[in-house]
Amino acid sequence: MRILLITSEWPTPEHPEWAPFIVQQVKFLKQKGAQVEVFPFRGGKSPWNYWKAWRRLRQQYDLEVFDVLHAHFGQSGLLALPKRKPLVVTFHGSDLQGYFTSGGRFSLRGRLLRQVSRFVARRATEVIVVSESLARQLPKGVKFHVVPGGIDLDLFRPIPWFQARRRLGLPEDRSLVMFTGNPADANKRYSLAAAAVDLLSQSVKCELCLVQNVPHDEMPYYLSAGDVLLLTSLQEGSPTVVKEALACNLPVVSLNVGDVSERLHAVAGSFVCADEHPETIAQDLRKALLFPRIQFAGRNAVADLSEDRVAGRVMSVYQRVVRRWK
């Protein structure tokens, strides 16, 4: 089966850490026998860039030779329209949910992105969403498959705490609350995370550790070096870092976004906060830190999300779409 994957998010020499979840899926799809070619582009919020990418796609490829076109992110699906081959679109979160301003309101760009994604969803042959909650943002009547992003369980594995901290040069005399969001991204709410950790530090020796622009293969060391992962986003689709943390046996404290509740409900020592107050978050962080780490079994909770299994589910969608197209 020959697949052309189209995405506006793909690593570049300047940003090799971008979109590792797509890179990993391509790797495992190839292991399943699919012939996958990738057409990356950068939209840069410019309709002109999308038009140029649309033309370049058709100059570079004879689309008729592919069995399936697979767009990651709704806006990427524009390049496949009008479609002459089956189109699968995977929605990851922000494409259907939109973006926020620093004031916590939907931005104009975010609203436009939502409309574009809904437009693409109506025209796709098959739709994949990474969580059940994200599916609620689809237009009525659009059928979908829920396929969460997978985890490379060979890469994301528990590493001894002291080994990880010494490798990274992190302090060993305090608890580290790991935060992996971009502080400049209003959706991630770094200030809320900082406020909660400030409250926690009044009774526990701890600090907030910002993990940003880290190569993908270094992330298991950061997650293993931490004592708890904190997620304070306004919204998410299916946050990959939560699943990666569990695979490294790192407890998680998170607001109730995306599919976090589904991931954590049976994981003793991890907590979904009842509200968004810093005091509540601090209390849950304290409970996570007090939970005996030796009893934490987060890895068991993500065993069914191995990249191999998820790639198999995506291949099943491809097979379905090819049958339908014929």
Coordinates of C-alpha atoms in Angstrom, one line a residue:
M1 CA 0.0 0.0 0.0
R2 CA 1.4 3.4 -1.0
I3 CA 0.7 6.3 1.3
L4 CA 1.4 10.0 0.8
L5 CA 1.5 11.7 4.2
I6 CA 0.9 15.5 4.1
T7 CA 1.6 17.6 7.1
S8 CA 2.3 21.2 8.2
E9 CA 4.2 19.9 11.2
W10 CA 7.5 18.1 10.5
P11 CA 11.0 18.4 11.9
T12 CA 13.4 20.9 10.3
P13 CA 17.1 21.3 10.8
E14 CA 16.4 24.3 13.0
H15 CA 13.7 22.4 14.9
P16 CA 14.5 18.7 15.0
E17 CA 12.2 18.3 18.0
W18 CA 9.0 19.1 16.1
A19 CA 6.2 16.6 15.8
P20 CA 8.0 13.4 17.0
F21 CA 4.6 11.7 17.2
I22 CA 4.1 11.9 13.4
V23 CA 7.7 10.8 12.7
Q24 CA 7.2 7.8 14.9
Q25 CA 4.0 6.8 13.2
V26 CA 5.7 7.0 9.8
K27 CA 8.5 4.8 11.1
F28 CA 6.1 2.1 12.4
L29 CA 3.8 2.2 9.4
K30 CA 6.8 1.4 7.3
Q31 CA 7.6 -1.5 9.6
K32 CA 4.0 -2.7 8.9
G33 CA 4.8 -2.8 5.2
A34 CA 3.4 0.5 4.0
Q35 CA 5.3 2.6 1.5
V36 CA 5.1 6.1 3.1
E37 CA 6.3 9.3 1.5
V38 CA 6.1 12.5 3.4
F39 CA 5.2 15.9 1.9
P40 CA 6.0 18.5 4.6
F41 CA 5.3 22.2 4.3
R42 CA 5.0 25.2 6.5
G43 CA 1.8 27.2 6.3
G44 CA 3.0 30.0 8.5
K45 CA -0.5 31.5 8.9
S46 CA -0.4 32.6 5.2
P47 CA -3.0 31.6 2.6
W48 CA -0.3 32.3 0.0
N49 CA 2.0 29.6 1.5
Y50 CA -0.9 27.1 1.4
W51 CA -1.5 27.9 -2.3
K52 CA 2.2 27.5 -3.1
A53 CA 2.3 24.2 -1.2
W54 CA -0.9 23.0 -3.0
R55 CA 0.8 23.7 -6.4
R56 CA 4.2 22.2 -5.3
L57 CA 2.5 19.0 -4.2
R58 CA 1.0 18.5 -7.7
Q59 CA 4.2 19.4 -9.4
Q60 CA 6.3 17.0 -7.3
Y61 CA 3.9 14.0 -7.3
D62 CA 1.5 12.2 -9.5
L63 CA -1.2 11.7 -6.8
E64 CA -2.8 8.9 -8.8
V65 CA 0.0 6.5 -7.9
F66 CA -0.9 6.6 -4.2
D67 CA -3.5 4.4 -2.6
V68 CA -4.3 6.9 0.2
L69 CA -3.5 10.5 1.0
H70 CA -3.1 11.0 4.8
A71 CA -3.2 14.5 6.2
H72 CA -2.0 15.1 9.8
F73 CA -3.8 18.2 11.2
G74 CA -7.0 19.6 9.6
Q75 CA -5.3 22.5 7.8
S76 CA -3.0 20.1 6.0
G77 CA -6.0 18.4 4.4
L78 CA -6.6 21.5 2.3
L79 CA -3.7 20.5 0.1
A80 CA -5.5 17.2 -0.9
L81 CA -8.7 19.0 -2.1
P82 CA -10.4 18.6 -4.4
K83 CA -9.7 14.9 -3.7
R84 CA -9.1 12.4 -6.5
K85 CA -7.8 9.7 -4.2
P86 CA -9.0 8.6 -0.7
L87 CA -8.2 11.1 2.0
V88 CA -7.7 10.2 5.6
V89 CA -7.3 13.2 8.0
T90 CA -6.0 12.9 11.6
F91 CA -7.1 15.7 13.9
H92 CA -4.8 16.3 16.9
G93 CA -6.5 19.0 19.0
S94 CA -5.7 22.6 18.2
D95 CA -6.9 22.2 14.6
L96 CA -10.5 21.5 15.8
Q97 CA -10.3 23.3 19.2
G98 CA -8.6 26.5 18.0
Y99 CA -6.0 28.7 19.7
F100 CA -6.2 31.1 22.7
T101 CA -4.9 34.6 23.2
S102 CA -2.9 35.5 26.3
G103 CA -6.2 36.6 27.8
G104 CA -7.6 33.1 27.5
R105 CA -10.0 33.8 24.7
F106 CA -10.2 32.2 21.3
S107 CA -8.1 34.1 18.8
L108 CA -9.3 35.1 15.4
R109 CA -6.7 32.8 13.9
G110 CA -8.0 30.0 16.1
R111 CA -11.5 30.4 15.0
L112 CA -10.5 30.4 11.4
L113 CA -8.5 27.2 11.9
R114 CA -11.5 25.5 13.5
Q115 CA -13.7 26.4 10.5
V116 CA -11.0 25.2 8.0
S117 CA -10.7 21.9 9.9
R118 CA -14.4 21.4 10.0
F119 CA -14.6 22.1 6.2
V120 CA -11.9 19.5 5.6
A121 CA -13.6 17.0 7.9
R122 CA -16.8 17.1 5.9
R123 CA -14.8 16.2 2.7
A124 CA -12.4 13.6 4.1
T125 CA -13.0 10.0 3.2
E126 CA -12.2 8.9 6.7
V127 CA -11.5 10.9 9.9
I128 CA -9.3 10.0 12.8
V129 CA -9.3 11.9 16.1
V130 CA -6.9 11.2 18.9
S131 CA -9.5 11.3 21.7
E132 CA -13.2 10.8 22.1
S133 CA -13.5 14.3 23.6
L134 CA -12.0 15.8 20.5
A135 CA -14.6 14.1 18.3
R136 CA -17.2 16.5 19.9
Q137 CA -15.7 19.3 17.9
L138 CA -16.4 17.6 14.5
P139 CA -19.4 18.7 12.4
K140 CA -22.5 16.7 13.1
G141 CA -22.8 13.5 11.0
V142 CA -19.1 13.1 10.4
K143 CA -18.1 9.5 11.3
F144 CA -14.7 9.0 13.0
H145 CA -12.2 6.6 14.4
V146 CA -10.5 7.2 17.8
V147 CA -6.9 6.4 17.5
P148 CA -4.7 7.9 20.2
G149 CA -1.1 8.7 19.4
G150 CA 1.2 5.8 20.1
I151 CA 4.3 5.5 22.4
D152 CA 7.6 3.9 21.5
L153 CA 7.9 1.8 24.6
D154 CA 11.4 0.8 23.8
L155 CA 12.5 4.5 23.9
F156 CA 10.2 5.6 26.7
R157 CA 11.1 3.4 29.6
P158 CA 12.0 3.9 33.2
I159 CA 15.6 5.0 33.8
P160 CA 17.1 5.0 37.3
W161 CA 16.4 8.4 38.9
F162 CA 20.0 9.1 40.0
Q163 CA 21.3 8.1 36.5
A164 CA 18.9 10.5 34.7
R165 CA 19.6 13.5 37.0
R166 CA 23.4 13.1 36.9
R167 CA 23.3 12.8 33.1
L168 CA 21.2 16.0 32.9
G169 CA 23.0 17.9 35.7
L170 CA 19.8 18.3 37.7
P171 CA 19.8 18.9 41.5
E172 CA 19.4 15.8 43.6
D173 CA 18.3 17.5 46.8
R174 CA 14.8 18.5 45.9
S175 CA 11.6 17.3 44.2
L176 CA 11.3 18.3 40.5
V177 CA 7.9 19.1 39.0
M178 CA 8.3 18.7 35.2
F179 CA 6.6 21.1 32.9
T180 CA 7.0 20.5 29.1
G181 CA 4.8 23.2 27.6
N182 CA 6.0 26.4 25.9
P183 CA 5.7 29.2 28.5
A184 CA 4.8 31.6 25.7
D185 CA 1.8 29.4 24.6
A186 CA -1.3 30.8 26.3
N187 CA -2.9 27.4 26.2
K188 CA -0.2 25.8 28.4
R189 CA -0.7 28.3 31.3
Y190 CA 2.8 28.2 32.6
S191 CA 1.9 30.9 35.2
L192 CA -0.7 28.6 36.7
A193 CA 1.8 25.8 37.0
A194 CA 4.3 28.2 38.6
A195 CA 1.7 29.5 41.1
A196 CA 0.9 26.0 42.2
V197 CA 4.5 25.0 42.6
D198 CA 5.2 28.2 44.6
L199 CA 2.4 27.2 47.0
L200 CA 3.8 23.6 47.2
S201 CA 7.3 24.9 47.9
Q202 CA 6.1 26.4 51.2
S203 CA 5.9 22.9 52.7
V204 CA 8.0 20.8 50.3
K205 CA 11.5 21.4 48.9
C206 CA 10.7 21.5 45.2
E207 CA 11.1 23.5 42.0
L208 CA 9.4 23.7 38.6
C209 CA 11.6 22.3 35.9
L210 CA 10.9 23.6 32.4
V211 CA 11.6 21.1 29.7
Q212 CA 11.6 22.7 26.3
N213 CA 13.2 22.1 22.9
V214 CA 14.6 18.8 24.0
P215 CA 15.5 16.1 21.3
H216 CA 13.0 13.3 21.3
D217 CA 15.5 10.6 22.4
E218 CA 16.5 12.7 25.4
M219 CA 12.9 13.1 26.8
P220 CA 13.0 9.7 28.7
Y221 CA 15.8 11.0 30.8
Y222 CA 13.9 14.2 31.7
L223 CA 10.8 12.2 32.5
S224 CA 12.7 9.7 34.6
A225 CA 14.6 12.5 36.4
G226 CA 11.3 14.1 37.6
D227 CA 9.1 13.3 40.5
V228 CA 5.8 14.4 38.9
L229 CA 4.7 15.8 35.6
L230 CA 2.3 18.8 35.7
L231 CA -0.1 19.6 32.9
T232 CA -2.1 22.9 33.2
S233 CA -3.4 23.4 29.7
L234 CA -6.7 25.0 28.9
Q235 CA -7.4 22.2 26.3
E236 CA -5.6 19.2 24.7
G237 CA -6.5 16.5 22.3
S238 CA -4.6 13.5 23.6
P239 CA -1.4 14.9 25.2
T240 CA 1.5 12.7 24.2
V241 CA 3.7 13.7 27.1
V242 CA 1.2 12.3 29.6
K243 CA 1.5 8.9 28.0
E244 CA 5.2 9.2 27.7
A245 CA 5.5 10.1 31.4
L246 CA 3.4 7.0 32.3
A247 CA 5.6 4.8 30.1
C248 CA 8.6 6.1 32.2
N249 CA 6.7 5.5 35.4
L250 CA 6.5 9.2 36.2
P251 CA 3.3 10.2 38.2
V252 CA 1.1 12.8 36.5
V253 CA -1.0 15.7 37.9
S254 CA -3.2 17.3 35.3
L255 CA -6.3 19.3 34.7
N256 CA -9.2 17.5 33.1
V257 CA -8.4 18.0 29.4
G258 CA -8.5 15.7 26.4
D259 CA -8.3 12.1 27.3
V260 CA -6.3 12.6 30.5
S261 CA -9.0 11.4 32.8
E262 CA -9.3 8.2 30.7
R263 CA -5.5 7.6 31.0
L264 CA -5.2 8.3 34.7
H265 CA -8.4 7.0 36.3
A266 CA -6.9 3.7 37.2
V267 CA -3.4 4.8 37.9
A268 CA -2.9 5.1 41.6
G269 CA -0.5 8.0 42.5
S270 CA -1.6 10.2 39.5
F271 CA -4.4 12.8 39.9
V272 CA -6.8 14.7 37.7
C273 CA -7.5 18.0 39.5
A274 CA -11.1 18.8 40.6
D275 CA -10.7 22.4 39.6
E276 CA -8.1 24.9 38.2
H277 CA -7.2 26.7 41.5
P278 CA -3.5 26.7 42.3
E279 CA -4.3 25.5 45.8
T280 CA -6.1 22.4 44.4
I281 CA -3.2 21.7 42.0
A282 CA -0.6 22.1 44.8
Q283 CA -2.6 19.7 47.0
D284 CA -2.6 17.1 44.2
L285 CA 1.1 17.6 43.6
R286 CA 1.8 17.0 47.2
K287 CA -0.3 13.7 47.2
A288 CA 1.6 12.5 44.1
L289 CA 4.9 13.2 45.8
L290 CA 3.9 11.3 48.9
F291 CA 2.8 8.3 46.9
P292 CA 5.4 5.5 47.2
R293 CA 7.2 5.6 43.9
I294 CA 8.0 1.9 44.0
Q295 CA 4.3 1.1 43.9
F296 CA 3.7 3.4 40.9
A297 CA 2.6 1.3 37.8
G298 CA 2.0 3.9 35.1
R299 CA 3.7 1.9 32.4
N300 CA 1.0 -0.8 32.7
A301 CA -1.6 1.8 31.8
V302 CA -0.1 2.5 28.4
A303 CA 0.9 -1.0 27.3
D304 CA -1.9 -1.0 24.7
L305 CA -0.6 2.2 23.1
S306 CA 2.6 0.9 21.7
E307 CA 3.5 2.4 18.4
D308 CA 3.3 -1.0 16.8
R309 CA -0.4 -1.5 17.9
V310 CA -1.4 2.0 16.9
A311 CA 0.2 1.7 13.5
G312 CA -1.8 -1.5 13.0
R313 CA -5.0 0.5 13.8
V314 CA -4.1 3.2 11.3
M315 CA -3.3 0.5 8.7
S316 CA -6.9 -0.9 9.3
V317 CA -8.3 2.5 8.5
Y318 CA -6.2 2.6 5.2
Q319 CA -7.6 -0.8 4.2
R320 CA -11.1 0.3 5.0
V321 CA -10.8 3.5 2.9
V322 CA -9.3 1.7 0.0
R323 CA -12.2 -0.9 0.0
R324 CA -14.8 1.9 0.2
W325 CA -13.1 3.9 -2.6
K326 CA -13.3 0.9 -5.0

